[in-house]
Coordinates of C-alpha atoms in Angstrom, one line a residue:
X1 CA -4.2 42.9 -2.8
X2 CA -2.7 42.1 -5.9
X3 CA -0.6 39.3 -4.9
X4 CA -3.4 37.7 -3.2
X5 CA -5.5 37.8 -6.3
X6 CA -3.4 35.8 -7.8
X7 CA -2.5 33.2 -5.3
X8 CA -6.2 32.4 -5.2
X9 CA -6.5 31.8 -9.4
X10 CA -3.2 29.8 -9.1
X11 CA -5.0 27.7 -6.6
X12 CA -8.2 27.7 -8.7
X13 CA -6.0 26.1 -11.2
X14 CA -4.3 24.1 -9.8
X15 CA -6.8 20.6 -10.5
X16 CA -5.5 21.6 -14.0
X17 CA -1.9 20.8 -14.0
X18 CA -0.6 24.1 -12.1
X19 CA 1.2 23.7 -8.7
X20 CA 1.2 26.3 -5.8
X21 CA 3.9 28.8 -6.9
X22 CA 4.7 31.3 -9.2
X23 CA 5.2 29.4 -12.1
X24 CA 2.9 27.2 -14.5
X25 CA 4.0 23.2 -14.2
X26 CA 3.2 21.2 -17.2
X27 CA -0.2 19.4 -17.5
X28 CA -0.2 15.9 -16.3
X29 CA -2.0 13.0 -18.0
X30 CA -2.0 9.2 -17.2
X31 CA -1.7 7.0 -21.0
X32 CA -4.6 4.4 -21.2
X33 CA -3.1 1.3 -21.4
X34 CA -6.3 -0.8 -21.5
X35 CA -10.1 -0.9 -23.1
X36 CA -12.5 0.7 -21.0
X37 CA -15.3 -0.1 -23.4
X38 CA -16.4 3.5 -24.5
X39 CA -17.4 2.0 -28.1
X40 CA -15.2 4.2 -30.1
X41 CA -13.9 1.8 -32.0
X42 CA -17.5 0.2 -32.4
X43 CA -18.6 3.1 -33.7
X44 CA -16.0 4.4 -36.5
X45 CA -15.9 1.2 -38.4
X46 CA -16.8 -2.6 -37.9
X47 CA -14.0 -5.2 -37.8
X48 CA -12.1 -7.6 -40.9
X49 CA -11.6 -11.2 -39.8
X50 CA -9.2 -13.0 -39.5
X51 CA -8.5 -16.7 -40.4
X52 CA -8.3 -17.4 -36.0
X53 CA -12.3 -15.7 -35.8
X54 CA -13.6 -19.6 -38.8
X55 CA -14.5 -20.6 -35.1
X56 CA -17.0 -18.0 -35.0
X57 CA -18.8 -19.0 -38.0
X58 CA -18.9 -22.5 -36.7
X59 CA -20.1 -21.7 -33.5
X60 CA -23.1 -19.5 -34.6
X61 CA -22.4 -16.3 -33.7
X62 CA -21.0 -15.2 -37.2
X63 CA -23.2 -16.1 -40.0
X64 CA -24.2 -14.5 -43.5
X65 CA -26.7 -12.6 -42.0
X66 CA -24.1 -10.3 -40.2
X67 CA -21.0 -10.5 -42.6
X68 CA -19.9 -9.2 -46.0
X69 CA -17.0 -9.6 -48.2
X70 CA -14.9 -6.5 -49.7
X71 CA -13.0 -8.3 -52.3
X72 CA -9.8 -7.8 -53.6
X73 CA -9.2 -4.1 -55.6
X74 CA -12.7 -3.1 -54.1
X75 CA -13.0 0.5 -53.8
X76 CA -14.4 1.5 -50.5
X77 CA -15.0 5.2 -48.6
X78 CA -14.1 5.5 -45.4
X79 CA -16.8 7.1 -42.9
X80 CA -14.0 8.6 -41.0
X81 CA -12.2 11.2 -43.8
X82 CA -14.2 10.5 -46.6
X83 CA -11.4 9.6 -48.3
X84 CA -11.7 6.3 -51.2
X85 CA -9.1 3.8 -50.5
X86 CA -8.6 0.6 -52.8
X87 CA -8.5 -2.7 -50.7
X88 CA -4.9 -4.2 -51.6
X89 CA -7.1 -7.5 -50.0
X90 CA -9.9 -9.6 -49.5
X91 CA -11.3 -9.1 -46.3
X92 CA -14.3 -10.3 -44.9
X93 CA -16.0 -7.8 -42.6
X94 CA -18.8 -7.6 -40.0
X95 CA -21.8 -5.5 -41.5
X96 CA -22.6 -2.3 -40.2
X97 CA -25.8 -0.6 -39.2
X98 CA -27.6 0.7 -42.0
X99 CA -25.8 4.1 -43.2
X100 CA -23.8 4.5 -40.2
X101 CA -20.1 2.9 -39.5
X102 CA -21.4 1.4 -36.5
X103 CA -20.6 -2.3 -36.1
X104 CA -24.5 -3.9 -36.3
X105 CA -23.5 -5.3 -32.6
X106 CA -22.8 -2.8 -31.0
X107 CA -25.7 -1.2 -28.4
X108 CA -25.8 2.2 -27.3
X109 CA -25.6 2.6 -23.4
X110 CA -25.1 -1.9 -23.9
X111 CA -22.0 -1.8 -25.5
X112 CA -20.6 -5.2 -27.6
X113 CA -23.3 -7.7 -27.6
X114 CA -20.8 -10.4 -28.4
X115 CA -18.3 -8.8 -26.3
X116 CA -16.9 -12.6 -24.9
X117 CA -17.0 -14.1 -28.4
X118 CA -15.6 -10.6 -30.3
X119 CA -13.4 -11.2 -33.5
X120 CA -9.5 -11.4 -33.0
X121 CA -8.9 -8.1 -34.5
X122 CA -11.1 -6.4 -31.7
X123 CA -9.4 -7.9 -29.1
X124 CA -5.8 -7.1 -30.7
X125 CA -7.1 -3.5 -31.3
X126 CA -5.5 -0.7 -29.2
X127 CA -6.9 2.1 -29.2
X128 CA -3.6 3.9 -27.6
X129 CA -1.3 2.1 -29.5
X130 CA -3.2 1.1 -33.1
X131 CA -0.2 1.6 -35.5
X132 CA 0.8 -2.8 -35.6
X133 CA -3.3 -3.7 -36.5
X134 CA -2.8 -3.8 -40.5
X135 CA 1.1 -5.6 -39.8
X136 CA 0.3 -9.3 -41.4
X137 CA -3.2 -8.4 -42.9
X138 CA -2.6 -10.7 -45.9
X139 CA -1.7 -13.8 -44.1
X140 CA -3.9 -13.4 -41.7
X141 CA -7.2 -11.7 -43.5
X142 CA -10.1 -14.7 -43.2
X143 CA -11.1 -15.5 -47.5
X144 CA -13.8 -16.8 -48.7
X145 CA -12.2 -19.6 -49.9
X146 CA -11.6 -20.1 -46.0
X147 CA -15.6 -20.1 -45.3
X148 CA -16.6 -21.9 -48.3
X149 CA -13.1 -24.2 -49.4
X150 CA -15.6 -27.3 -48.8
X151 CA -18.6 -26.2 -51.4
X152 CA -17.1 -26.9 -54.6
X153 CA -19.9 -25.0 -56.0
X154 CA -20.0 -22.1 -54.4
X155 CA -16.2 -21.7 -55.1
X156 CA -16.8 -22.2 -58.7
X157 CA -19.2 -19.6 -58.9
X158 CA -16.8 -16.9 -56.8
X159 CA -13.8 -17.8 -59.3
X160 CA -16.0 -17.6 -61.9
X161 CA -17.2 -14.0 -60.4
X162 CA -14.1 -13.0 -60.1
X163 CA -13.0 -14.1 -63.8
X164 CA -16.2 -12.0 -65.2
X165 CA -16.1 -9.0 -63.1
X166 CA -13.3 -8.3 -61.1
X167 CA -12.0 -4.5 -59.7
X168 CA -9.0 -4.9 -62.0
X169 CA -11.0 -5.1 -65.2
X170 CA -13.3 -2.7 -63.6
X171 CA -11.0 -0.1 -62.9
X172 CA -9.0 -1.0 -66.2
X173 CA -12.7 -0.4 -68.4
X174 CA -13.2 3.1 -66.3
X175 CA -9.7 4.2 -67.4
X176 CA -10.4 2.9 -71.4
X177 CA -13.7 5.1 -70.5
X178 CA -11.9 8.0 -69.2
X179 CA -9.5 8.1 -72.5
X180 CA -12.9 8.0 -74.6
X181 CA -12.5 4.3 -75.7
X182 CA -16.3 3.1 -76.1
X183 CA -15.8 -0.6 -76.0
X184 CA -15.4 0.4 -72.4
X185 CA -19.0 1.2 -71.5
X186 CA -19.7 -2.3 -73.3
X187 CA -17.2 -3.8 -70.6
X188 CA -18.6 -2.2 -68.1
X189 CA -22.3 -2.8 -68.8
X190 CA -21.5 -6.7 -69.1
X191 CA -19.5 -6.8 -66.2
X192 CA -23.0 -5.0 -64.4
X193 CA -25.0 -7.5 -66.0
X194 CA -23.7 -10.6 -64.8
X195 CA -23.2 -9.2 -60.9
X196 CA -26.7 -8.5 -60.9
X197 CA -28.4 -11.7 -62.6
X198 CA -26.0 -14.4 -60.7
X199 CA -27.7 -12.9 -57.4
X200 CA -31.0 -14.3 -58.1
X201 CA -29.8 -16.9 -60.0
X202 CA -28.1 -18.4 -57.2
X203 CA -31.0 -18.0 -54.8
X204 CA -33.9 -19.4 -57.1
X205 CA -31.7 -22.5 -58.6
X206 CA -29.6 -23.6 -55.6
X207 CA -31.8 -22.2 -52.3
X208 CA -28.9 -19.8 -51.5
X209 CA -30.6 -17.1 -49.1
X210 CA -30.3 -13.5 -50.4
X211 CA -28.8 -12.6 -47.3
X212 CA -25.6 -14.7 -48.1
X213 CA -24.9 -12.5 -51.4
X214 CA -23.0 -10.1 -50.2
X215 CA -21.0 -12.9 -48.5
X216 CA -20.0 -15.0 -51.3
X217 CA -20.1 -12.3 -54.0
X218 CA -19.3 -9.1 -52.4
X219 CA -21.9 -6.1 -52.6
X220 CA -23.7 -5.5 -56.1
X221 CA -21.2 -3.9 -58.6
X222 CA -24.6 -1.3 -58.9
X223 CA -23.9 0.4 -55.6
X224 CA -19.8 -0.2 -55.1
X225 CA -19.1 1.7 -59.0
X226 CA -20.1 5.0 -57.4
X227 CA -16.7 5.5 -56.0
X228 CA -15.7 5.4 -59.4
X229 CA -17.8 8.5 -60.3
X230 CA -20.3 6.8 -61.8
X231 CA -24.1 5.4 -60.8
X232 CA -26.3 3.0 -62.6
X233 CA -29.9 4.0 -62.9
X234 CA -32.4 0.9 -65.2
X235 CA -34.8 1.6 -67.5
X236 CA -37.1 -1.7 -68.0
X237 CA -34.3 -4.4 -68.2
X238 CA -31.7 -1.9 -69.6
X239 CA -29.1 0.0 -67.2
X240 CA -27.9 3.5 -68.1
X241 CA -24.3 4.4 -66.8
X242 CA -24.8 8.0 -65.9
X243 CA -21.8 10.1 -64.0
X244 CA -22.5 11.8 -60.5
X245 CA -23.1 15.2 -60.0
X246 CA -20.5 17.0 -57.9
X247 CA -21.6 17.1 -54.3
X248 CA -21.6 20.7 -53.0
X249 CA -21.0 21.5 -49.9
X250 CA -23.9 20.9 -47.5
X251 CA -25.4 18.9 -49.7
X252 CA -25.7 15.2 -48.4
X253 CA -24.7 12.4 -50.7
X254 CA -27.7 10.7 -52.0

């Protein structure tokens, strides 16, 4: 009775990797060794370009609208670990849906919408086998300069951007602040200043849509300087660098 008992669980579990005998066999598996469109990837973070996906800004289906810029020293969280990393790059990245890391073309139960004209690095990307994707990142990362090389002023106002308000001098006024220097809070509110007046400057005096701001400027220093520990609140035309509160756990970041 026993010994039958036991024949019938081995065959019971034998779908599972175990074989008809006495002993356990080691679970099989069969390695994925191509995209089977399950949206993983679509849905843990959107994709950089690089300099081979220009013809998808030509064509149409890039435009402003849909893409952002995370330039060079820009502190950004990742959605996956939580983790802040600093971009060691320029990268110019397809937006995501609002407070998600979903790729804003992605559809649930649709997948890629632009799945026949998707961006170089998602058709190099491997899910299996993703350890080469970030090999040749700063040769290959599509610039601004790449986009907007042609408009001479639109280049001169991203240099001078950069010149006035770049994550090095950023970081380097947060460290003065942090050692209780106070010409850094000076820095920092200038630097604040000028990222937020250029915006609308740019839209009322040369028709540049606001949509294309976070394109050729990069998102608003008022949002990115919370991963340096710090949010900007205004009162009237003034802004007031305050510190964040710890987040406890449970608490949701606000």
């Amino acid at each position: 009775m026993k010994d039958k008992n036991v024949k019938n669980k081995l065959e019971i579990l034998t779908p599972q990797g175990l074989e008809n005998s006495d002993k356990p066999q080691k679970m099989r598996f069969n390695k994925r060794t191509s995209c089977i469109r399950c949206g993983k990837c679509c849905s843990e973070s959107s994709p950089s370009l690089m300099k081979a996906d220009m013809s998808l800004f030509v064509s149409g289906v890039l435009s402003h609208e849909n893409t952002y810029t995370i330039r060079d020293g820009e502190r950004v969280r990742s959605k996956g670990d939580g983790n802040i990393y600093e971009s060691f790059v320029e990268l110019v990245k397809i937006k995501d849906k609002d407070r998600t890391s979903v790729c804003v073309f992605y559809k649930d139960n649709e997948g890629c919408s632009i799945y026949e004209n998707r961006p170089f690095q998602c058709r190099a990307y491997k899910c299996w086998a993703p350890e080469n994707l970030m090999s040749g990142l700063e040769e290959k990362a599509l610039k601004r300069s790449d986009i907007f090389g042609s408009i001479d002023l639109l280049m001169e106002v991203i240099k001078k951007h950069e010149e006035k308000c770049s994550y090095k001098k950023l970081s380097d006024a947060f460290d003065r602040l942090a050692e209780g220097r106070e010409d850094a809070v000076e820095d920092i509110m200038d630097m604040l200043q000028y990222d937020t007046y250029i915006r609308p400057f740019l839209e009322e005096k040369f028709n540049v849509p606001s949509t294309a701001m976070d394109l050729i400027l990069g998102r608003p220093l008022a949002d990115t300087i919370n991963e340096f520990g710090f949010k900007v609140e205004k009162d009237g035309d003034e802004y007031i660098l305050l510190p964040l509160k710890p987040i406890k756990e449970g608490e949701e970041e606000k």
